[in-house]
Amino acid sequence: MNAQTEDGWYDPDATTFGDRVAGAREQAGMSQSDLAKRLGVKLKTLKSWEDDLSEPRANKLSMMAGMLNVSLLWLLSGEGPGPDGPDDATELSPDVTELLMEIRDIRSQLALSADRLGRLEKSLRAKLREEAIA
């Protein structure tokens, strides 16, 4: 789907999830293989997301939003903070870009760890309840 406006940027009313992923990835200066590698998925999987053939699980979606520096809401619906348009973009040095990418990676890893911690706490509460009953 080509949801670009006349100025070459993405029209929020016409974009699909895949369009938003591809646009944010391009704006972040990443290739499909770069993003797939950082997310720990196969290139084929990322391509199917961008082609709207499938959608990622919540943990990968959260990681992707962090890596692409967009909100989860924007990825899902096109609403909320998304990538800056080309007019807003500034040219960053490779060193700064690399540091920003590392920060995004850490942010997404922290989100995953927080999700994991929440699941562990829930399991622990359930086990404690079971032992209290027994």
Tab-separated table of C-alpha atoms in Angstrom:
chain	number	residue	atom	x	y	z
A	1	MET	CA	0.000	0.000	0.000
A	2	ASN	CA	1.304	3.419	-0.881
A	3	ALA	CA	0.027	5.778	1.789
A	4	GLN	CA	2.414	8.624	1.117
A	5	THR	CA	1.179	12.181	0.802
A	6	GLU	CA	2.365	14.647	-1.834
A	7	ASP	CA	5.315	15.699	0.323
A	8	GLY	CA	6.469	12.067	0.541
A	9	TRP	CA	5.494	11.535	4.156
A	10	TYR	CA	2.901	9.100	5.463
A	11	ASP	CA	-0.769	10.021	5.675
A	12	PRO	CA	-2.002	8.961	9.140
A	13	ASP	CA	-5.521	8.291	7.830
A	14	ALA	CA	-4.388	5.898	5.104
A	15	THR	CA	-1.472	4.018	6.626
A	16	THR	CA	-1.623	0.433	7.777
A	17	PHE	CA	0.318	-1.070	10.658
A	18	GLY	CA	2.907	-2.313	8.155
A	19	ASP	CA	3.240	1.133	6.584
A	20	ARG	CA	3.891	2.659	10.006
A	21	VAL	CA	6.515	0.041	10.888
A	22	ALA	CA	8.292	0.535	7.559
A	23	GLY	CA	8.115	4.330	7.775
A	24	ALA	CA	9.390	4.491	11.353
A	25	ARG	CA	12.145	1.975	10.543
A	26	GLU	CA	13.269	4.046	7.559
A	27	GLN	CA	13.135	7.258	9.591
A	28	ALA	CA	15.309	5.555	12.231
A	29	GLY	CA	17.827	4.745	9.497
A	30	MET	CA	17.504	0.973	9.821
A	31	SER	CA	17.226	-1.659	7.133
A	32	GLN	CA	14.743	-4.498	7.472
A	33	SER	CA	17.565	-6.868	8.373
A	34	ASP	CA	18.905	-4.427	11.004
A	35	LEU	CA	15.536	-4.207	12.752
A	36	ALA	CA	14.879	-7.945	12.471
A	37	LYS	CA	18.263	-8.681	14.046
A	38	ARG	CA	17.720	-6.196	16.873
A	39	LEU	CA	14.270	-7.661	17.570
A	40	GLY	CA	15.576	-11.226	17.424
A	41	VAL	CA	13.225	-12.283	14.621
A	42	LYS	CA	13.760	-13.655	11.149
A	43	LEU	CA	13.836	-11.216	8.250
A	44	LYS	CA	10.862	-13.072	6.750
A	45	THR	CA	8.877	-12.334	9.930
A	46	LEU	CA	9.610	-8.602	9.813
A	47	LYS	CA	8.722	-8.485	6.123
A	48	SER	CA	5.379	-10.152	6.854
A	49	TRP	CA	4.672	-7.458	9.474
A	50	GLU	CA	5.518	-4.667	7.038
A	51	ASP	CA	3.407	-6.352	4.331
A	52	ASP	CA	0.455	-6.615	6.777
A	53	LEU	CA	0.426	-10.404	6.516
A	54	SER	CA	0.887	-10.880	10.264
A	55	GLU	CA	1.379	-8.868	13.442
A	56	PRO	CA	3.969	-9.159	16.195
A	57	ARG	CA	3.285	-10.346	19.714
A	58	ALA	CA	3.023	-7.726	22.426
A	59	ASN	CA	6.616	-8.102	23.633
A	60	LYS	CA	8.056	-7.599	20.128
A	61	LEU	CA	5.658	-4.718	19.516
A	62	SER	CA	6.857	-3.022	22.690
A	63	MET	CA	10.505	-3.577	21.753
A	64	MET	CA	9.886	-2.236	18.255
A	65	ALA	CA	8.243	0.940	19.547
A	66	GLY	CA	11.255	1.589	21.785
A	67	MET	CA	13.790	0.888	19.051
A	68	LEU	CA	11.971	3.068	16.540
A	69	ASN	CA	11.349	5.831	19.092
A	70	VAL	CA	7.588	5.880	18.517
A	71	SER	CA	4.701	5.229	20.859
A	72	LEU	CA	2.980	1.867	20.972
A	73	LEU	CA	-0.309	3.638	20.272
A	74	TRP	CA	1.146	5.209	17.129
A	75	LEU	CA	2.355	1.865	15.805
A	76	LEU	CA	-1.063	0.302	16.359
A	77	SER	CA	-3.355	3.147	15.296
A	78	GLY	CA	-1.355	6.025	13.838
A	79	GLU	CA	-2.341	8.232	16.792
A	80	GLY	CA	0.083	9.674	19.311
A	81	PRO	CA	3.812	10.338	19.056
A	82	GLY	CA	5.278	8.943	15.849
A	83	PRO	CA	8.486	9.599	13.973
A	84	ASP	CA	9.293	13.126	12.925
A	85	GLY	CA	8.468	13.930	9.332
A	86	PRO	CA	11.243	14.631	6.872
A	87	ASP	CA	10.935	18.384	7.405
A	88	ASP	CA	11.651	17.916	11.110
A	89	ALA	CA	14.531	15.517	10.631
A	90	THR	CA	18.038	16.719	11.331
A	91	GLU	CA	21.215	15.088	10.123
A	92	LEU	CA	22.959	13.350	13.024
A	93	SER	CA	26.499	12.089	13.056
A	94	PRO	CA	26.983	8.310	12.946
A	95	ASP	CA	28.304	8.403	16.538
A	96	VAL	CA	25.171	10.130	17.830
A	97	THR	CA	22.930	7.798	15.830
A	98	GLU	CA	24.733	4.785	17.284
A	99	LEU	CA	24.320	6.119	20.834
A	100	LEU	CA	20.614	6.749	20.246
A	101	MET	CA	20.193	3.211	18.895
A	102	GLU	CA	21.920	1.796	21.969
A	103	ILE	CA	19.653	3.835	24.255
A	104	ARG	CA	16.602	2.527	22.377
A	105	ASP	CA	17.880	-1.036	22.710
A	106	ILE	CA	18.344	-0.618	26.468
A	107	ARG	CA	14.883	0.961	26.780
A	108	SER	CA	13.277	-1.976	24.989
A	109	GLN	CA	15.235	-4.489	27.088
A	110	LEU	CA	14.066	-2.696	30.243
A	111	ALA	CA	10.461	-2.927	29.038
A	112	LEU	CA	10.887	-6.648	28.411
A	113	SER	CA	12.458	-7.137	31.830
A	114	ALA	CA	9.601	-5.244	33.466
A	115	ASP	CA	7.093	-7.476	31.656
A	116	ARG	CA	8.998	-10.580	32.755
A	117	LEU	CA	9.156	-9.325	36.348
A	118	GLY	CA	5.402	-8.739	36.324
A	119	ARG	CA	4.752	-12.287	35.113
A	120	LEU	CA	7.081	-13.711	37.783
A	121	GLU	CA	5.368	-11.705	40.528
A	122	LYS	CA	1.966	-12.929	39.346
A	123	SER	CA	3.202	-16.548	39.390
A	124	LEU	CA	4.683	-16.080	42.854
A	125	ARG	CA	1.402	-14.648	44.191
A	126	ALA	CA	-0.489	-17.630	42.757
A	127	LYS	CA	1.976	-20.108	44.351
A	128	LEU	CA	1.765	-18.333	47.709
A	129	ARG	CA	-2.045	-18.517	47.574
A	130	GLU	CA	-1.864	-22.236	46.747
A	131	GLU	CA	0.465	-22.885	49.707
A	132	ALA	CA	-1.699	-20.841	52.049
A	133	ILE	CA	-4.738	-22.934	51.117
A	134	ALA	CA	-2.888	-26.248	51.494
